[in-house]
Short mmCIF file of C-alpha atoms and ligand atoms in Angstrom, two decimals:
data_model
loop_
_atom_site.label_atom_id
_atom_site.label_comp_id
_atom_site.label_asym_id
_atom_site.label_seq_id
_atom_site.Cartn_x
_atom_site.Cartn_y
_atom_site.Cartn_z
CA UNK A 1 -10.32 32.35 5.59
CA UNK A 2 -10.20 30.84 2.44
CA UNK A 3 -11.26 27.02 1.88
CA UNK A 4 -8.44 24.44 0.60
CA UNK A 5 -9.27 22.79 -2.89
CA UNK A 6 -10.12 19.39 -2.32
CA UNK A 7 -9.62 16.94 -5.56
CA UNK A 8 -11.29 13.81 -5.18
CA UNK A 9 -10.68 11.45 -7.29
CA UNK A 10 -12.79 8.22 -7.11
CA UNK A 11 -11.94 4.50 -8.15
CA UNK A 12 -14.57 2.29 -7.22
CA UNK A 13 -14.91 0.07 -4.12
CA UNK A 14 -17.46 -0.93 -1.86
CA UNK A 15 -17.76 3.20 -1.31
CA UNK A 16 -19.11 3.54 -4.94
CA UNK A 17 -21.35 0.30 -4.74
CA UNK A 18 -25.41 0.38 -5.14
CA UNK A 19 -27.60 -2.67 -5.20
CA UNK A 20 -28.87 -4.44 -8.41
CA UNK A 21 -32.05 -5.59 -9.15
CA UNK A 22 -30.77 -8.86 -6.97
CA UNK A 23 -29.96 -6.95 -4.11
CA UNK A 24 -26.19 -7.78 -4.93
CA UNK A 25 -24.07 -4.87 -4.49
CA UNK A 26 -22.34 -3.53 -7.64
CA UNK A 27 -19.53 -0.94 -8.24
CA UNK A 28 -21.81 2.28 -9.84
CA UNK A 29 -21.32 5.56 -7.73
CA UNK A 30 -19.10 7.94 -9.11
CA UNK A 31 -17.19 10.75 -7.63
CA UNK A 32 -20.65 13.10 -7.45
CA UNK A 33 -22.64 10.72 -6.01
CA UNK A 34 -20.12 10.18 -3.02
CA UNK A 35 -19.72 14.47 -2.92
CA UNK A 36 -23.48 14.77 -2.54
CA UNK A 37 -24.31 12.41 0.48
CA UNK A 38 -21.87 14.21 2.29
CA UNK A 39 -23.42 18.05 1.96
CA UNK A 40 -20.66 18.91 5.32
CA UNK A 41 -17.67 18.31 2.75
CA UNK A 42 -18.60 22.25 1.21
CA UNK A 43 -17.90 23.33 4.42
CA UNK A 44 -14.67 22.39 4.74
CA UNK A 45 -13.39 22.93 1.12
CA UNK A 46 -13.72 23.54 -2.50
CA UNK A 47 -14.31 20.65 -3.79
CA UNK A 48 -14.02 18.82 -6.73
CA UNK A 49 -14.88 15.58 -8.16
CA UNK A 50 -13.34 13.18 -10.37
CA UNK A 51 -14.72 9.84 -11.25
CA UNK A 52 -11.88 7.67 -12.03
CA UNK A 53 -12.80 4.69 -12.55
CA UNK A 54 -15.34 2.25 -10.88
CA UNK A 55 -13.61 -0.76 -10.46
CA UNK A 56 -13.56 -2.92 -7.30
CA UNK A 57 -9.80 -2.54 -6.01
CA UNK A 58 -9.45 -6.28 -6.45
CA UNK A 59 -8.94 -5.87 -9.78
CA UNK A 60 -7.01 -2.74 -10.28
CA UNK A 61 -3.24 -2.80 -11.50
CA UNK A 62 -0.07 -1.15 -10.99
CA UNK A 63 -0.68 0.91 -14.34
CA UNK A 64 -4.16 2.30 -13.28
CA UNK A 65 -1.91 3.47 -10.22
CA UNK A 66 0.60 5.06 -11.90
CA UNK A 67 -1.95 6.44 -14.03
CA UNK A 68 -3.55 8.52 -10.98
CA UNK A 69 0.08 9.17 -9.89
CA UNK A 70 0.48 11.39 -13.02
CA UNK A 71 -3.08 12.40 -12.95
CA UNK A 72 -2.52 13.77 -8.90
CA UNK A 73 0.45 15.21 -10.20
CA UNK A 74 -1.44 17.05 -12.89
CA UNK A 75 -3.45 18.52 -10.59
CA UNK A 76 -3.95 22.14 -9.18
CA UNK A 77 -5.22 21.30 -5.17
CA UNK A 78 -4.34 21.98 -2.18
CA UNK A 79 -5.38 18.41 -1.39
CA UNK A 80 -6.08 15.21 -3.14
CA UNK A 81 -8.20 12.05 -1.81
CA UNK A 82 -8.66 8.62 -3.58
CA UNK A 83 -11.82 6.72 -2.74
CA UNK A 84 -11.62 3.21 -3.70
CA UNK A 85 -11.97 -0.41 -1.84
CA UNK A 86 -10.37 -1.37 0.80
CA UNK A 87 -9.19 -4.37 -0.43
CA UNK A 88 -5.93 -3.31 -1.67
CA UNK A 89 -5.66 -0.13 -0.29
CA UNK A 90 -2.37 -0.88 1.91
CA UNK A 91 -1.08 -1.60 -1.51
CA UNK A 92 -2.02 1.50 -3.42
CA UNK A 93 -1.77 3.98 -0.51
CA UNK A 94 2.44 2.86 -0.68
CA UNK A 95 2.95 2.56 -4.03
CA UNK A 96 1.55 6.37 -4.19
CA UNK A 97 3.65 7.56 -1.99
CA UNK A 98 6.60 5.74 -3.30
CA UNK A 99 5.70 7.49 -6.80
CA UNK A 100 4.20 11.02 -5.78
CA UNK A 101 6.96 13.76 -4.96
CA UNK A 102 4.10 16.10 -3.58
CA UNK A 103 3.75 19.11 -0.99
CA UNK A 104 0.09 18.40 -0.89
CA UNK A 105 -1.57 16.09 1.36
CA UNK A 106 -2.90 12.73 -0.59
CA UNK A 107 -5.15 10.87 1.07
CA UNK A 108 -6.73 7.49 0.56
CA UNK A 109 -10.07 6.53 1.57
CA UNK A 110 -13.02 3.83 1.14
CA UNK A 111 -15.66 1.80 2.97
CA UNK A 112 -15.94 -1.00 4.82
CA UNK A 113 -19.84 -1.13 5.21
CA UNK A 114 -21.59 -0.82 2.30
CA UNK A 115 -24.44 1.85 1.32
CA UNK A 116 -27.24 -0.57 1.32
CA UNK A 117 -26.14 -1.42 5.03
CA UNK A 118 -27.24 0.23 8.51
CA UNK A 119 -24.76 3.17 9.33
CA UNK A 120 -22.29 2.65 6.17
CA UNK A 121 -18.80 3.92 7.02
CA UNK A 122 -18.15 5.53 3.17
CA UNK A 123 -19.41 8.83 4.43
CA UNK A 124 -17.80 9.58 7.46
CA UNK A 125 -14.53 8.31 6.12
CA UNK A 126 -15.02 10.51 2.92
CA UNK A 127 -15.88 13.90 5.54
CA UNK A 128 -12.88 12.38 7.60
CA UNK A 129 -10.50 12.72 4.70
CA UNK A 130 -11.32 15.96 3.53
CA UNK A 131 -11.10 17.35 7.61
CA UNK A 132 -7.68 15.49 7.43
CA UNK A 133 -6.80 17.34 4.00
CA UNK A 134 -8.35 20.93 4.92
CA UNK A 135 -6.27 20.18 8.65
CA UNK A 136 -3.76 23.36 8.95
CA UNK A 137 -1.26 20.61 10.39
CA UNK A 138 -1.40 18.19 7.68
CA UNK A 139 -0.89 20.48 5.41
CA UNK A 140 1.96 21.56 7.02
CA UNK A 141 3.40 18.50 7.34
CA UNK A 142 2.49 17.06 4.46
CA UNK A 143 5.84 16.00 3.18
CA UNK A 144 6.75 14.90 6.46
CA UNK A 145 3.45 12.82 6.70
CA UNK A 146 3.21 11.33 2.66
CA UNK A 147 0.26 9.76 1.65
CA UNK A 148 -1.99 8.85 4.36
CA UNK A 149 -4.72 6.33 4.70
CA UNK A 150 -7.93 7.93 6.65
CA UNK A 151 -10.32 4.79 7.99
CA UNK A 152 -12.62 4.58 11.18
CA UNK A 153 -11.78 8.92 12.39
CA UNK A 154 -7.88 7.33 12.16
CA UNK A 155 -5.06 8.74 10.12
CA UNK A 156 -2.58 6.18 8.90
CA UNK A 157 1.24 6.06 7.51
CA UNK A 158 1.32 4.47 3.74
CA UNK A 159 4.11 2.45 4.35
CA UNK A 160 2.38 0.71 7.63
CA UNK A 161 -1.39 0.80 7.21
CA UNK A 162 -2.60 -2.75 6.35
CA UNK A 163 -6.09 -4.37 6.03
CA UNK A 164 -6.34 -6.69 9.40
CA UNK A 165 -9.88 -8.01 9.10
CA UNK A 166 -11.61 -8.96 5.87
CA UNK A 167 -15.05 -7.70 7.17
CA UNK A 168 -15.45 -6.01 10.24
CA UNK A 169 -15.75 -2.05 9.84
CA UNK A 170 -12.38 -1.43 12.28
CA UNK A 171 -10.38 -3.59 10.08
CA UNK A 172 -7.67 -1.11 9.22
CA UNK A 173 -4.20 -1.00 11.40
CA UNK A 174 -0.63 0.14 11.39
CA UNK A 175 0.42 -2.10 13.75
CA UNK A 176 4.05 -1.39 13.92
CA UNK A 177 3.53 1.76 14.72
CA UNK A 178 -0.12 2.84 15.33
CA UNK A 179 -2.23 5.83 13.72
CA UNK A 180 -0.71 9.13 12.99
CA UNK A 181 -3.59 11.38 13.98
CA UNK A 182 -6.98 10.77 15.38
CA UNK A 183 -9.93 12.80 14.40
CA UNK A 184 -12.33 13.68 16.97
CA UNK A 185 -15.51 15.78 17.02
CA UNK A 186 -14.61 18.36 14.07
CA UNK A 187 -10.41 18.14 15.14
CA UNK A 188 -7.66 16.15 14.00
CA UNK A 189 -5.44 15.48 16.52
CA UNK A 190 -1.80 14.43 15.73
CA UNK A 191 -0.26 12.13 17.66
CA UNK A 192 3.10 11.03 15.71
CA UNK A 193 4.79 11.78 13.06
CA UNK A 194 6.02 8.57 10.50
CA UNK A 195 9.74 7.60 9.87
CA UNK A 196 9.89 7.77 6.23
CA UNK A 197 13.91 7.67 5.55
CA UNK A 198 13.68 4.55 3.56
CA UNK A 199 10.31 5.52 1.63
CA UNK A 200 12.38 8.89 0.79
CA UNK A 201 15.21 7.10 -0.54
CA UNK A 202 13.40 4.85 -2.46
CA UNK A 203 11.20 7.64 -4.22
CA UNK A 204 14.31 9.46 -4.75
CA UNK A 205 16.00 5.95 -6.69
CA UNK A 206 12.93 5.41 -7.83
CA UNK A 207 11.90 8.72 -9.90
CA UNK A 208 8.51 8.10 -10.76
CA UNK A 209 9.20 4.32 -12.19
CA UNK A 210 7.95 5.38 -15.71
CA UNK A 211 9.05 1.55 -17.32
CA UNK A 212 7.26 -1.39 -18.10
CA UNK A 213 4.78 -3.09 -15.85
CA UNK A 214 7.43 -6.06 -14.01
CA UNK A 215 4.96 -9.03 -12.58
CA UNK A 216 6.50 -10.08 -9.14
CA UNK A 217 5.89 -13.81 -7.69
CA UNK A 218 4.34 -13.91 -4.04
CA UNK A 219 5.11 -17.00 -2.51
CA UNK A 220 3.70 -17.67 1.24
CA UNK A 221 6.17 -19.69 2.93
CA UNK A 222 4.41 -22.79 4.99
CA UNK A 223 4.15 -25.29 6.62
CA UNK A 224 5.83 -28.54 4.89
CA UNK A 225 6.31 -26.14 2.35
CA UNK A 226 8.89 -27.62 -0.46
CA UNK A 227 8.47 -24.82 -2.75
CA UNK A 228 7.21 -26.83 -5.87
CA UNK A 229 5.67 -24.24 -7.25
CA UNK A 230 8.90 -22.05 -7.74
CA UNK A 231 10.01 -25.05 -9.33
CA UNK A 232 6.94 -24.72 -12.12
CA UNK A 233 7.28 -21.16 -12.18
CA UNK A 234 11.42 -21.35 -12.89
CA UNK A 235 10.96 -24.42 -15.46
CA UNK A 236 8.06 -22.37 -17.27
CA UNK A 237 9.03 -20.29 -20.55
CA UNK A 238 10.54 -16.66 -19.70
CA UNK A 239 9.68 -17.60 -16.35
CA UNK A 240 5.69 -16.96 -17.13
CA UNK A 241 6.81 -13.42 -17.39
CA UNK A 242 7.68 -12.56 -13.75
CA UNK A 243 10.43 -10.27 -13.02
CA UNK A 244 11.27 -10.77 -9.58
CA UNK A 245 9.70 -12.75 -6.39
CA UNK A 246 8.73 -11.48 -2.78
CA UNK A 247 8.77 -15.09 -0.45
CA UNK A 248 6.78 -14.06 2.78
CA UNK A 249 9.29 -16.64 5.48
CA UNK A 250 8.50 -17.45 8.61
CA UNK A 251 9.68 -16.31 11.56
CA UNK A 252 12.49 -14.14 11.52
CA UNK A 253 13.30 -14.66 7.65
CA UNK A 254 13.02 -18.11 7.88
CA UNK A 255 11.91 -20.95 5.34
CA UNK A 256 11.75 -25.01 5.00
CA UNK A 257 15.14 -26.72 4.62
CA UNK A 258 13.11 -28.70 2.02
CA UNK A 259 12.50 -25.44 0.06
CA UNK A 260 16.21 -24.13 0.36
CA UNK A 261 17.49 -25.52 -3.23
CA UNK A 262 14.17 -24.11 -5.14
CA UNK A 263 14.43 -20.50 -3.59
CA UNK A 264 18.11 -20.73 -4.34
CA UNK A 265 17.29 -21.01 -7.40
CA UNK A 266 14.91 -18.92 -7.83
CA UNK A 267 17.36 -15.93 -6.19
CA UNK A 268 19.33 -16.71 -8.82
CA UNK A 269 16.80 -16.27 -11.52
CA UNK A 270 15.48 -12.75 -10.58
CA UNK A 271 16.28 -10.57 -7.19
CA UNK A 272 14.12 -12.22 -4.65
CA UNK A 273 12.89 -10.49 -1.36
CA UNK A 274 12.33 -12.32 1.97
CA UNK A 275 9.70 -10.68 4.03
CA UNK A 276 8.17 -12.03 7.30
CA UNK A 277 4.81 -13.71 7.08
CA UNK A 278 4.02 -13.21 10.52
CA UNK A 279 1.03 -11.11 10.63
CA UNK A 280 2.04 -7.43 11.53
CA UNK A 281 5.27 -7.15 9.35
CA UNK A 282 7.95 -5.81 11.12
CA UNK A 283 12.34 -6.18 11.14
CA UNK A 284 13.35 -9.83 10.47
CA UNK A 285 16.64 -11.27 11.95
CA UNK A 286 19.85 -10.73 10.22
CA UNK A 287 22.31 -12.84 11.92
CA UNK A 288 21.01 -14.87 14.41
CA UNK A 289 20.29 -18.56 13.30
CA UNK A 290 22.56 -20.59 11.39
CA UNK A 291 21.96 -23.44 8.54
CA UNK A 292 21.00 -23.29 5.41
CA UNK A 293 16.98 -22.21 5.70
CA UNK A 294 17.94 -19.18 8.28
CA UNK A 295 18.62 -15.65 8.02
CA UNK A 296 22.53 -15.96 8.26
CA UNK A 297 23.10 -18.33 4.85
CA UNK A 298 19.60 -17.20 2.75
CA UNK A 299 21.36 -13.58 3.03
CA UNK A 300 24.54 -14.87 1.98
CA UNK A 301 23.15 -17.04 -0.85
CA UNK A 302 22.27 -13.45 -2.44
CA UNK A 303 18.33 -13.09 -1.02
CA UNK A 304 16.97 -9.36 -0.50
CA UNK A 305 15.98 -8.88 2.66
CA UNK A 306 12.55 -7.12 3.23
CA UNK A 307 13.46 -5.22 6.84
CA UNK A 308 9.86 -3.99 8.46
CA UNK A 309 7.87 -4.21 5.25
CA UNK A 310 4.84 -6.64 5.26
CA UNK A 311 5.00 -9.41 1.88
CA UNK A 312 2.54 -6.90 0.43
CA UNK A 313 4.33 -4.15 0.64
CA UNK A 314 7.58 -5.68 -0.61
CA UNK A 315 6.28 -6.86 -3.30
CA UNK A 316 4.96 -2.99 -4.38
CA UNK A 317 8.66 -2.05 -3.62
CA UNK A 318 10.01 -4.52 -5.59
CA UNK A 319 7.55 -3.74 -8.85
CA UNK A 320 8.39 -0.61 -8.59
CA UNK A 321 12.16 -1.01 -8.36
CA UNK A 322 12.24 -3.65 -11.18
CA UNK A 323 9.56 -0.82 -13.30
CA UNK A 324 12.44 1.90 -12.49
CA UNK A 325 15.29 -0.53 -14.52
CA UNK A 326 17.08 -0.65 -11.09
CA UNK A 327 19.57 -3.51 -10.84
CA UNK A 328 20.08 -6.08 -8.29
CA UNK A 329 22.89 -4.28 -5.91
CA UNK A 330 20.62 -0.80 -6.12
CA UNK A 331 17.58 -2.93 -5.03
CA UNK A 332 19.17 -4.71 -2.14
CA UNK A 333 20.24 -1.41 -0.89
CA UNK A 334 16.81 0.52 -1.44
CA UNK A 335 15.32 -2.93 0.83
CA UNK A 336 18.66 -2.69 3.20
CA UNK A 337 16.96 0.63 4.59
CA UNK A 338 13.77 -0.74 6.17
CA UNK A 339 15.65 -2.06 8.15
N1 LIG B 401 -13.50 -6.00 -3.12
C1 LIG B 401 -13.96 -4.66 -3.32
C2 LIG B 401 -12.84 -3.66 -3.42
O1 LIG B 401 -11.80 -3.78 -2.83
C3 LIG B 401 -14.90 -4.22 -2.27
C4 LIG B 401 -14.25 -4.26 -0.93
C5 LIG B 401 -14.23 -2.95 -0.27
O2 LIG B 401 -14.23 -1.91 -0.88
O3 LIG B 401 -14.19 -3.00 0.94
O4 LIG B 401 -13.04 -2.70 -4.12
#
């Protein structure tokens, strides 16, 4: 049988690090260096490698992404995996799939533990990735499945996987709806298949987003929160340059009385998306609570409401939608379908 192509494309990230003369760890693999500590990968597949970039994913933008989007969509594979760091990988992983239109399986990828480290994680996950790639099921399903996260032998959704723990080596989750596949000995074993409606839709609306980068606000709702810094943000010239604002509300879509006239404002200013704050993301109330800081008037005063997608995630929706030129009624309806 003949091996799958296997593009990987490498950004940086704790996967690509080395040590300095310090012993600090600093971004310096590329792609090859990554292919050749994993000599197993040539069993599975052709591969090829692509050094990207080798930037920690702290810093990397929503261009850069878009920029592998086309790159990905450029390519000739029968699979594609990004390496990068985990730090913003729930980020990139969905604003991929919101942007690729592929039959291919994409896959992210990266490392918790670092190469310097007893039993480093980069490896396995990279070998993981391409068995997840090379997998006759995934790429079967591949437009069912989208782009997938593969951490810790676990195959995640785009839209759900987020970052739980800042430093332990399990700290990947989709905790709305668990993984899609584990992988076990030299098998990937499926186990779901995502919902992806909503992600459709929007990639359909969307069409590749080919505009102008469109900053979006994050504001973490808390408490005693009065929302001052909307306030600064609103009374600064062309609003410091941000486009539109995700507020991450507590609760059920919830937010401080005290804060109600500033996000009013700010709703007013530039579409505005509630998501919940509460840890896993996940469907917010609609019409349950009345007075002005709940669900029932905050919807009616014209905010977006986020459904199941974590503040994160929103606010990679919401770039992307603003990116795309799409207006205020098209945007609420694109966020209506999460739910
Ligand atoms: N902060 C770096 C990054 O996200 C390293 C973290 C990591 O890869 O886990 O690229």
């Amino acid at each position: 049988m003949t091996k799958p192509r296997v593009h990987i494309l490498a950004l940086g990230g704790t996967i690509a690090t080395r040590p300095d003369s310090t012993g600090a760890m600093q971004m310096g693999l590329g792609a090859d260096d990554l292919v050749a500590a994993v000599p197993l990968l040539e069993t599975l597949a052709e591969i090829e490698a692509e050094t990207v970039s080798r930037v920690g994913s702290h810093s990397l933008s929503f261009d850069q992404i878009h920029a592998l989007a086309a790159r990905i969509r450029g390519l000739e594979a029968d699979g594609v995996i990004v390496t990068q760091g985990t730090d913003t990988l729930e980020e990139t992983s969905f604003l991929l799939d919101l942007l690729l239109d592929v039959d291919v399986p994409v896959i992210v990828t990266a490392a918790m533990r670092n190469p310097s480290l007893t039993s480093p994680d980069g490896a396995g996950n990279l070998l993981a990735a391409v068995r997840v790639a090379s997998d006759p099921w995934v790429r079967r399903s591949a437009r069912t499945l989208g782009v997938l996260a593969v951490m810790l032998d676990e195959v995640y959704a785009a839209a759900d996987v987020l970052k739980v723990h800042p430093t332990r080596v399990n700290a990947f989750a989709a905790t709305q709806t668990g993984p899609l596949a584990a992988l076990v000995e030299d098998r990937v074993v499926p186990l779901s298949l995502p919902v992806r409606d909503a992600v459709v839709a929007a990639r359909r609306t969307i069409a590749g987003a080919s505009g102008k980068a469109a900053p979006v606000a994050l504001f973490w709702m808390s408490l005693d929160d009065d929302a001052a810094l909307m306030s600064m943000l609103l009374a600064a010239s062309d609003r410091a340059g941000y486009r539109g604002a995700v507020i991450a509300a507590m609760g059920g879509g919830h937010v401080s009385e005290r804060s109600v006239e500033n996000i009013h404002r700010l709703a007013r200013a530039m579409p505005t998306v509630i998501a919940p704050r509460a840890g896993a993301g996940g469907p917010m109330l609609r019409h349950t609570y009345g007075g002005p800081s709940a669900e029932i008037e905050l919807r009616r005063a014209g905010l977006i409401w986020g459904g199941r997608l974590h503040p994160l995630k929103a606010r990679v929706l919401l770039e992307t939608c603003l990116r795309a030129g799409l207006d205020r009624p098209a945007i609420t309806d694109l966020f209506d379908a999460f739910g």
